[in-house]
Amino acid sequence: MTNRLVVFDCDGTLVDSQHSICAAMTRAFEEARLSPPDRPAILSVVGLSLPHAMARLLPEAHSDFHDHLAERYKLAFQALRRAEGVQEPLYPGIVDLLVALEESGWLLGVATGKSDRGLDLCLAHHGVRDRFVTLQTADRHPSKPHPSMLLTAMAEAGAAPETTVMIGDTSFDIDMAAAAGVRAIGVGWGYHPPDMLIAAGAHAVAMDSAELRAHIDAA
Protein backbone atom coordinates (compact mmCIF):
# COMPACT_ATOMS: atom_id res chain seq x y z
CA MET A 1 0.00 0.00 0.00
CA THR A 2 1.32 3.45 -0.90
CA ASN A 3 1.54 5.91 1.98
CA ARG A 4 -0.29 9.22 1.99
CA LEU A 5 2.08 12.16 2.42
CA VAL A 6 1.55 15.86 3.13
CA VAL A 7 4.64 18.00 2.47
CA PHE A 8 4.68 21.50 3.94
CA ASP A 9 6.76 24.49 3.03
CA CYS A 10 8.10 26.15 6.19
CA ASP A 11 8.52 29.96 5.95
CA GLY A 12 5.14 31.53 5.27
CA THR A 13 3.31 28.20 5.63
CA LEU A 14 4.16 26.66 9.00
CA VAL A 15 5.82 29.70 10.56
CA ASP A 16 5.68 33.46 10.06
CA SER A 17 9.35 34.32 9.75
CA GLN A 18 9.04 37.51 7.70
CA HIS A 19 10.38 39.83 10.42
CA SER A 20 13.59 37.82 10.82
CA ILE A 21 14.04 37.24 7.09
CA CYS A 22 13.65 40.94 6.29
CA ALA A 23 15.97 41.95 9.12
CA ALA A 24 18.70 39.53 8.02
CA MET A 25 18.35 40.49 4.36
CA THR A 26 18.55 44.18 5.17
CA ARG A 27 21.68 43.64 7.25
CA ALA A 28 23.31 41.54 4.53
CA PHE A 29 22.77 44.25 1.90
CA GLU A 30 23.86 47.06 4.22
CA GLU A 31 27.06 45.21 5.13
CA ALA A 32 27.75 44.87 1.40
CA ARG A 33 27.18 48.65 1.13
CA LEU A 34 24.06 48.24 -0.97
CA SER A 35 20.61 49.74 -0.56
CA PRO A 36 18.45 46.93 0.84
CA PRO A 37 15.35 45.78 -1.05
CA ASP A 38 11.99 46.78 0.37
CA ARG A 39 9.88 44.31 2.35
CA PRO A 40 7.60 43.24 -0.56
CA ALA A 41 10.63 42.49 -2.73
CA ILE A 42 12.25 40.42 0.01
CA LEU A 43 9.07 38.46 0.72
CA SER A 44 8.59 37.81 -2.99
CA VAL A 45 11.70 35.58 -3.05
CA VAL A 46 11.12 33.66 0.19
CA GLY A 47 11.24 29.96 -0.57
CA LEU A 48 14.02 30.11 -3.12
CA SER A 49 17.49 28.97 -2.15
CA LEU A 50 19.58 31.94 -1.10
CA PRO A 51 21.75 32.37 -4.23
CA HIS A 52 18.62 32.21 -6.40
CA ALA A 53 16.87 34.73 -4.15
CA MET A 54 19.85 37.09 -4.38
CA ALA A 55 19.88 36.73 -8.17
CA ARG A 56 16.27 37.90 -8.30
CA LEU A 57 16.90 40.79 -5.94
CA LEU A 58 20.12 41.86 -7.68
CA PRO A 59 19.92 40.51 -11.26
CA GLU A 60 22.71 42.73 -12.58
CA ALA A 61 25.31 41.21 -10.24
CA HIS A 62 27.57 38.24 -10.98
CA SER A 63 26.74 34.81 -9.58
CA ASP A 64 29.83 34.96 -7.33
CA PHE A 65 28.41 38.08 -5.70
CA HIS A 66 25.05 36.35 -5.24
CA ASP A 67 26.89 33.62 -3.35
CA HIS A 68 28.70 36.27 -1.31
CA LEU A 69 25.42 37.95 -0.36
CA ALA A 70 23.92 34.58 0.53
CA GLU A 71 26.76 33.97 2.99
CA ARG A 72 26.25 37.43 4.48
CA TYR A 73 22.58 36.65 4.93
CA LYS A 74 23.38 33.40 6.74
CA LEU A 75 25.78 35.22 9.07
CA ALA A 76 23.20 37.95 9.72
CA PHE A 77 20.53 35.38 10.54
CA GLN A 78 22.90 33.54 12.88
CA ALA A 79 23.70 36.83 14.63
CA LEU A 80 19.98 37.47 15.10
CA ARG A 81 19.58 33.99 16.57
CA ARG A 82 22.47 34.51 19.01
CA ALA A 83 20.86 37.77 20.11
CA GLU A 84 17.52 35.94 20.46
CA GLY A 85 16.15 38.21 17.78
CA VAL A 86 14.76 35.48 15.51
CA GLN A 87 10.97 35.47 15.37
CA GLU A 88 9.37 32.42 13.74
CA PRO A 89 5.97 31.87 15.41
CA LEU A 90 3.75 29.06 14.20
CA TYR A 91 0.64 30.20 12.39
CA PRO A 92 -2.63 29.66 14.30
CA GLY A 93 -3.89 26.10 14.32
CA ILE A 94 -0.79 24.49 12.85
CA VAL A 95 -0.05 22.11 15.74
CA ASP A 96 -3.67 20.94 15.89
CA LEU A 97 -3.59 20.45 12.12
CA LEU A 98 -0.44 18.32 12.26
CA VAL A 99 -1.90 16.17 15.04
CA ALA A 100 -5.19 15.70 13.18
CA LEU A 101 -3.43 14.73 9.96
CA GLU A 102 -1.27 12.18 11.75
CA GLU A 103 -4.29 10.70 13.49
CA SER A 104 -6.05 10.28 10.15
CA GLY A 105 -3.12 8.39 8.67
CA TRP A 106 -1.13 11.03 6.79
CA LEU A 107 2.66 11.07 6.93
CA LEU A 108 4.17 14.54 7.23
CA GLY A 109 7.17 16.16 5.55
CA VAL A 110 8.80 19.52 4.93
CA ALA A 111 10.36 20.94 1.75
CA THR A 112 11.96 24.33 2.39
CA GLY A 113 14.52 26.85 1.25
CA LYS A 114 15.89 26.88 4.81
CA SER A 115 19.15 25.19 5.70
CA ASP A 116 19.22 21.88 7.60
CA ARG A 117 20.34 23.71 10.72
CA GLY A 118 17.75 26.46 10.42
CA LEU A 119 14.90 24.01 9.88
CA ASP A 120 15.95 21.77 12.76
CA LEU A 121 16.19 24.74 15.13
CA CYS A 122 12.81 26.07 14.04
CA LEU A 123 10.93 22.78 14.33
CA ALA A 124 12.64 21.78 17.59
CA HIS A 125 11.81 25.16 19.12
CA HIS A 126 8.12 24.50 18.50
CA GLY A 127 8.29 20.86 19.62
CA VAL A 128 7.15 19.46 16.27
CA ARG A 129 10.40 18.09 14.83
CA ASP A 130 9.52 14.44 15.45
CA ARG A 131 6.16 14.70 13.69
CA PHE A 132 7.87 14.81 10.28
CA VAL A 133 9.15 11.66 8.61
CA THR A 134 11.06 13.49 5.86
CA LEU A 135 12.80 16.88 5.86
CA GLN A 136 14.17 18.35 2.65
CA THR A 137 16.17 21.60 2.57
CA ALA A 138 18.19 23.84 0.28
CA ASP A 139 21.40 22.31 1.65
CA ARG A 140 20.82 19.09 -0.31
CA HIS A 141 18.71 20.07 -3.30
CA PRO A 142 18.43 22.50 -6.20
CA SER A 143 16.26 25.50 -5.50
CA LYS A 144 12.51 25.35 -5.88
CA PRO A 145 10.75 24.93 -8.26
CA HIS A 146 13.02 21.98 -9.16
CA PRO A 147 11.16 18.80 -8.06
CA SER A 148 14.13 17.22 -6.27
CA MET A 149 12.86 17.94 -2.74
CA LEU A 150 9.46 16.40 -3.41
CA LEU A 151 10.85 13.40 -5.28
CA THR A 152 13.18 12.62 -2.37
CA ALA A 153 10.44 13.19 0.21
CA MET A 154 8.16 10.73 -1.59
CA ALA A 155 10.95 8.15 -1.84
CA GLU A 156 11.76 8.44 1.86
CA ALA A 157 8.09 8.23 2.90
CA GLY A 158 7.10 5.47 0.51
CA ALA A 159 4.53 7.71 -1.17
CA ALA A 160 3.57 8.23 -4.81
CA PRO A 161 2.67 11.46 -6.64
CA GLU A 162 -1.01 10.53 -6.60
CA THR A 163 -0.94 10.08 -2.80
CA THR A 164 1.12 13.20 -2.03
CA VAL A 165 -0.02 16.78 -1.43
CA MET A 166 2.24 19.85 -1.36
CA ILE A 167 1.23 22.75 0.89
CA GLY A 168 2.83 26.15 0.32
CA ASP A 169 2.41 29.90 0.29
CA THR A 170 4.38 30.79 -2.84
CA SER A 171 4.21 30.12 -6.56
CA PHE A 172 7.58 28.36 -6.18
CA ASP A 173 5.87 25.67 -4.08
CA ILE A 174 3.06 25.29 -6.59
CA ASP A 175 5.48 25.10 -9.52
CA MET A 176 7.58 22.49 -7.68
CA ALA A 177 4.48 20.38 -7.07
CA ALA A 178 3.58 20.55 -10.76
CA ALA A 179 7.11 19.52 -11.74
CA ALA A 180 6.83 16.49 -9.44
CA GLY A 181 3.32 15.56 -10.58
CA VAL A 182 1.91 16.28 -7.13
CA ARG A 183 -1.34 17.98 -6.12
CA ALA A 184 -0.74 21.47 -4.67
CA ILE A 185 -2.78 23.42 -2.12
CA GLY A 186 -1.90 27.03 -1.39
CA VAL A 187 -2.27 28.91 1.87
CA GLY A 188 -3.50 32.49 1.87
CA TRP A 189 -1.67 33.63 4.99
CA GLY A 190 1.85 33.62 3.53
CA TYR A 191 3.99 35.74 1.23
CA HIS A 192 2.42 35.37 -2.24
CA PRO A 193 -1.21 36.47 -2.77
CA PRO A 194 -3.89 33.81 -3.39
CA ASP A 195 -4.48 34.89 -6.98
CA MET A 196 -0.81 34.24 -7.75
CA LEU A 197 -1.09 30.75 -6.27
CA ILE A 198 -4.18 29.97 -8.32
CA ALA A 199 -2.50 31.31 -11.46
CA ALA A 200 0.47 29.02 -10.78
CA GLY A 201 -1.86 26.02 -10.68
CA ALA A 202 -2.86 25.51 -7.04
CA HIS A 203 -5.89 23.22 -6.82
CA ALA A 204 -7.24 25.34 -3.95
CA VAL A 205 -6.13 28.06 -1.54
CA ALA A 206 -6.99 27.78 2.17
CA MET A 207 -7.42 30.88 4.30
CA ASP A 208 -7.11 29.14 7.69
CA SER A 209 -5.95 25.79 9.11
CA ALA A 210 -9.46 24.33 9.29
CA GLU A 211 -10.04 25.03 5.60
CA LEU A 212 -6.63 23.60 4.80
CA ARG A 213 -7.45 20.34 6.56
CA ALA A 214 -10.70 20.07 4.57
CA HIS A 215 -8.82 20.54 1.30
CA ILE A 216 -6.21 17.94 2.31
CA ASP A 217 -8.85 15.40 3.30
CA ALA A 218 -10.51 15.92 -0.06
CA ALA A 219 -7.28 15.42 -1.99
GROMACS .gro file of C-alpha atoms in nm:
model
  219
    1MET     CA    1   0.000   0.000   0.000
    2THR     CA    2   0.132   0.345  -0.090
    3ASN     CA    3   0.154   0.591   0.198
    4ARG     CA    4  -0.029   0.922   0.199
    5LEU     CA    5   0.208   1.216   0.242
    6VAL     CA    6   0.155   1.586   0.313
    7VAL     CA    7   0.464   1.800   0.247
    8PHE     CA    8   0.468   2.150   0.394
    9ASP     CA    9   0.676   2.449   0.303
   10CYS     CA   10   0.810   2.615   0.619
   11ASP     CA   11   0.852   2.996   0.595
   12GLY     CA   12   0.514   3.153   0.527
   13THR     CA   13   0.331   2.820   0.563
   14LEU     CA   14   0.416   2.666   0.900
   15VAL     CA   15   0.582   2.970   1.056
   16ASP     CA   16   0.568   3.346   1.006
   17SER     CA   17   0.935   3.432   0.975
   18GLN     CA   18   0.904   3.751   0.770
   19HIS     CA   19   1.038   3.983   1.042
   20SER     CA   20   1.359   3.782   1.082
   21ILE     CA   21   1.404   3.724   0.709
   22CYS     CA   22   1.365   4.094   0.629
   23ALA     CA   23   1.597   4.195   0.912
   24ALA     CA   24   1.870   3.953   0.802
   25MET     CA   25   1.835   4.049   0.436
   26THR     CA   26   1.855   4.418   0.517
   27ARG     CA   27   2.168   4.364   0.725
   28ALA     CA   28   2.331   4.154   0.453
   29PHE     CA   29   2.277   4.425   0.190
   30GLU     CA   30   2.386   4.706   0.422
   31GLU     CA   31   2.706   4.521   0.513
   32ALA     CA   32   2.775   4.487   0.140
   33ARG     CA   33   2.718   4.865   0.113
   34LEU     CA   34   2.406   4.824  -0.097
   35SER     CA   35   2.061   4.974  -0.056
   36PRO     CA   36   1.845   4.693   0.084
   37PRO     CA   37   1.535   4.578  -0.105
   38ASP     CA   38   1.199   4.678   0.037
   39ARG     CA   39   0.988   4.431   0.235
   40PRO     CA   40   0.760   4.324  -0.056
   41ALA     CA   41   1.063   4.249  -0.273
   42ILE     CA   42   1.225   4.042   0.001
   43LEU     CA   43   0.907   3.846   0.072
   44SER     CA   44   0.859   3.781  -0.299
   45VAL     CA   45   1.170   3.558  -0.305
   46VAL     CA   46   1.112   3.366   0.019
   47GLY     CA   47   1.124   2.996  -0.057
   48LEU     CA   48   1.402   3.011  -0.312
   49SER     CA   49   1.749   2.897  -0.215
   50LEU     CA   50   1.958   3.194  -0.110
   51PRO     CA   51   2.175   3.237  -0.423
   52HIS     CA   52   1.862   3.221  -0.640
   53ALA     CA   53   1.687   3.473  -0.415
   54MET     CA   54   1.985   3.709  -0.438
   55ALA     CA   55   1.988   3.673  -0.817
   56ARG     CA   56   1.627   3.790  -0.830
   57LEU     CA   57   1.690   4.079  -0.594
   58LEU     CA   58   2.012   4.186  -0.768
   59PRO     CA   59   1.992   4.051  -1.126
   60GLU     CA   60   2.271   4.273  -1.258
   61ALA     CA   61   2.531   4.121  -1.024
   62HIS     CA   62   2.757   3.824  -1.098
   63SER     CA   63   2.674   3.481  -0.958
   64ASP     CA   64   2.983   3.496  -0.733
   65PHE     CA   65   2.841   3.808  -0.570
   66HIS     CA   66   2.505   3.635  -0.524
   67ASP     CA   67   2.689   3.362  -0.335
   68HIS     CA   68   2.870   3.627  -0.131
   69LEU     CA   69   2.542   3.795  -0.036
   70ALA     CA   70   2.392   3.458   0.053
   71GLU     CA   71   2.676   3.397   0.299
   72ARG     CA   72   2.625   3.743   0.448
   73TYR     CA   73   2.258   3.665   0.493
   74LYS     CA   74   2.338   3.340   0.674
   75LEU     CA   75   2.578   3.522   0.907
   76ALA     CA   76   2.320   3.795   0.972
   77PHE     CA   77   2.053   3.538   1.054
   78GLN     CA   78   2.290   3.354   1.288
   79ALA     CA   79   2.370   3.683   1.463
   80LEU     CA   80   1.998   3.747   1.510
   81ARG     CA   81   1.958   3.399   1.657
   82ARG     CA   82   2.247   3.451   1.901
   83ALA     CA   83   2.086   3.777   2.011
   84GLU     CA   84   1.752   3.594   2.046
   85GLY     CA   85   1.615   3.821   1.778
   86VAL     CA   86   1.476   3.548   1.551
   87GLN     CA   87   1.097   3.547   1.537
   88GLU     CA   88   0.937   3.242   1.374
   89PRO     CA   89   0.597   3.187   1.541
   90LEU     CA   90   0.375   2.906   1.420
   91TYR     CA   91   0.064   3.020   1.239
   92PRO     CA   92  -0.263   2.966   1.430
   93GLY     CA   93  -0.389   2.610   1.432
   94ILE     CA   94  -0.079   2.449   1.285
   95VAL     CA   95  -0.005   2.211   1.574
   96ASP     CA   96  -0.367   2.094   1.589
   97LEU     CA   97  -0.359   2.045   1.212
   98LEU     CA   98  -0.044   1.832   1.226
   99VAL     CA   99  -0.190   1.617   1.504
  100ALA     CA  100  -0.519   1.570   1.318
  101LEU     CA  101  -0.343   1.473   0.996
  102GLU     CA  102  -0.127   1.218   1.175
  103GLU     CA  103  -0.429   1.070   1.349
  104SER     CA  104  -0.605   1.028   1.015
  105GLY     CA  105  -0.312   0.839   0.867
  106TRP     CA  106  -0.113   1.103   0.679
  107LEU     CA  107   0.266   1.107   0.693
  108LEU     CA  108   0.417   1.454   0.723
  109GLY     CA  109   0.717   1.616   0.555
  110VAL     CA  110   0.880   1.952   0.493
  111ALA     CA  111   1.036   2.094   0.175
  112THR     CA  112   1.196   2.433   0.239
  113GLY     CA  113   1.452   2.685   0.125
  114LYS     CA  114   1.589   2.688   0.481
  115SER     CA  115   1.915   2.519   0.570
  116ASP     CA  116   1.922   2.188   0.760
  117ARG     CA  117   2.034   2.371   1.072
  118GLY     CA  118   1.775   2.646   1.042
  119LEU     CA  119   1.490   2.401   0.988
  120ASP     CA  120   1.595   2.177   1.276
  121LEU     CA  121   1.619   2.474   1.513
  122CYS     CA  122   1.281   2.607   1.404
  123LEU     CA  123   1.093   2.278   1.433
  124ALA     CA  124   1.264   2.178   1.759
  125HIS     CA  125   1.181   2.516   1.912
  126HIS     CA  126   0.812   2.450   1.850
  127GLY     CA  127   0.829   2.086   1.962
  128VAL     CA  128   0.715   1.946   1.627
  129ARG     CA  129   1.040   1.809   1.483
  130ASP     CA  130   0.952   1.444   1.545
  131ARG     CA  131   0.616   1.470   1.369
  132PHE     CA  132   0.787   1.481   1.028
  133VAL     CA  133   0.915   1.166   0.861
  134THR     CA  134   1.106   1.349   0.586
  135LEU     CA  135   1.280   1.688   0.586
  136GLN     CA  136   1.417   1.835   0.265
  137THR     CA  137   1.617   2.160   0.257
  138ALA     CA  138   1.819   2.384   0.028
  139ASP     CA  139   2.140   2.231   0.165
  140ARG     CA  140   2.082   1.909  -0.031
  141HIS     CA  141   1.871   2.007  -0.330
  142PRO     CA  142   1.843   2.250  -0.620
  143SER     CA  143   1.626   2.550  -0.550
  144LYS     CA  144   1.251   2.535  -0.588
  145PRO     CA  145   1.075   2.493  -0.826
  146HIS     CA  146   1.302   2.198  -0.916
  147PRO     CA  147   1.116   1.880  -0.806
  148SER     CA  148   1.413   1.722  -0.627
  149MET     CA  149   1.286   1.794  -0.274
  150LEU     CA  150   0.946   1.640  -0.341
  151LEU     CA  151   1.085   1.340  -0.528
  152THR     CA  152   1.318   1.262  -0.237
  153ALA     CA  153   1.044   1.319   0.021
  154MET     CA  154   0.816   1.073  -0.159
  155ALA     CA  155   1.095   0.815  -0.184
  156GLU     CA  156   1.176   0.844   0.186
  157ALA     CA  157   0.809   0.823   0.290
  158GLY     CA  158   0.710   0.547   0.051
  159ALA     CA  159   0.453   0.771  -0.117
  160ALA     CA  160   0.357   0.823  -0.481
  161PRO     CA  161   0.267   1.146  -0.664
  162GLU     CA  162  -0.101   1.053  -0.660
  163THR     CA  163  -0.094   1.008  -0.280
  164THR     CA  164   0.112   1.320  -0.203
  165VAL     CA  165  -0.002   1.678  -0.143
  166MET     CA  166   0.224   1.985  -0.136
  167ILE     CA  167   0.123   2.275   0.089
  168GLY     CA  168   0.283   2.615   0.032
  169ASP     CA  169   0.241   2.990   0.029
  170THR     CA  170   0.438   3.079  -0.284
  171SER     CA  171   0.421   3.012  -0.656
  172PHE     CA  172   0.758   2.836  -0.618
  173ASP     CA  173   0.587   2.567  -0.408
  174ILE     CA  174   0.306   2.529  -0.659
  175ASP     CA  175   0.548   2.510  -0.952
  176MET     CA  176   0.758   2.249  -0.768
  177ALA     CA  177   0.448   2.038  -0.707
  178ALA     CA  178   0.358   2.055  -1.076
  179ALA     CA  179   0.711   1.952  -1.174
  180ALA     CA  180   0.683   1.649  -0.944
  181GLY     CA  181   0.332   1.556  -1.058
  182VAL     CA  182   0.191   1.628  -0.713
  183ARG     CA  183  -0.134   1.798  -0.612
  184ALA     CA  184  -0.074   2.147  -0.467
  185ILE     CA  185  -0.278   2.342  -0.212
  186GLY     CA  186  -0.190   2.703  -0.139
  187VAL     CA  187  -0.227   2.891   0.187
  188GLY     CA  188  -0.350   3.249   0.187
  189TRP     CA  189  -0.167   3.363   0.499
  190GLY     CA  190   0.185   3.362   0.353
  191TYR     CA  191   0.399   3.574   0.123
  192HIS     CA  192   0.242   3.537  -0.224
  193PRO     CA  193  -0.121   3.647  -0.277
  194PRO     CA  194  -0.389   3.381  -0.339
  195ASP     CA  195  -0.448   3.489  -0.698
  196MET     CA  196  -0.081   3.424  -0.775
  197LEU     CA  197  -0.109   3.075  -0.627
  198ILE     CA  198  -0.418   2.997  -0.832
  199ALA     CA  199  -0.250   3.131  -1.146
  200ALA     CA  200   0.047   2.902  -1.078
  201GLY     CA  201  -0.186   2.602  -1.068
  202ALA     CA  202  -0.286   2.551  -0.704
  203HIS     CA  203  -0.589   2.322  -0.682
  204ALA     CA  204  -0.724   2.534  -0.395
  205VAL     CA  205  -0.613   2.806  -0.154
  206ALA     CA  206  -0.699   2.778   0.217
  207MET     CA  207  -0.742   3.088   0.430
  208ASP     CA  208  -0.711   2.914   0.769
  209SER     CA  209  -0.595   2.579   0.911
  210ALA     CA  210  -0.946   2.433   0.929
  211GLU     CA  211  -1.004   2.503   0.560
  212LEU     CA  212  -0.663   2.360   0.480
  213ARG     CA  213  -0.745   2.034   0.656
  214ALA     CA  214  -1.070   2.007   0.457
  215HIS     CA  215  -0.882   2.054   0.130
  216ILE     CA  216  -0.621   1.794   0.231
  217ASP     CA  217  -0.885   1.540   0.330
  218ALA     CA  218  -1.051   1.592  -0.006
  219ALA     CA  219  -0.728   1.542  -0.199
   0.00000   0.00000   0.00000
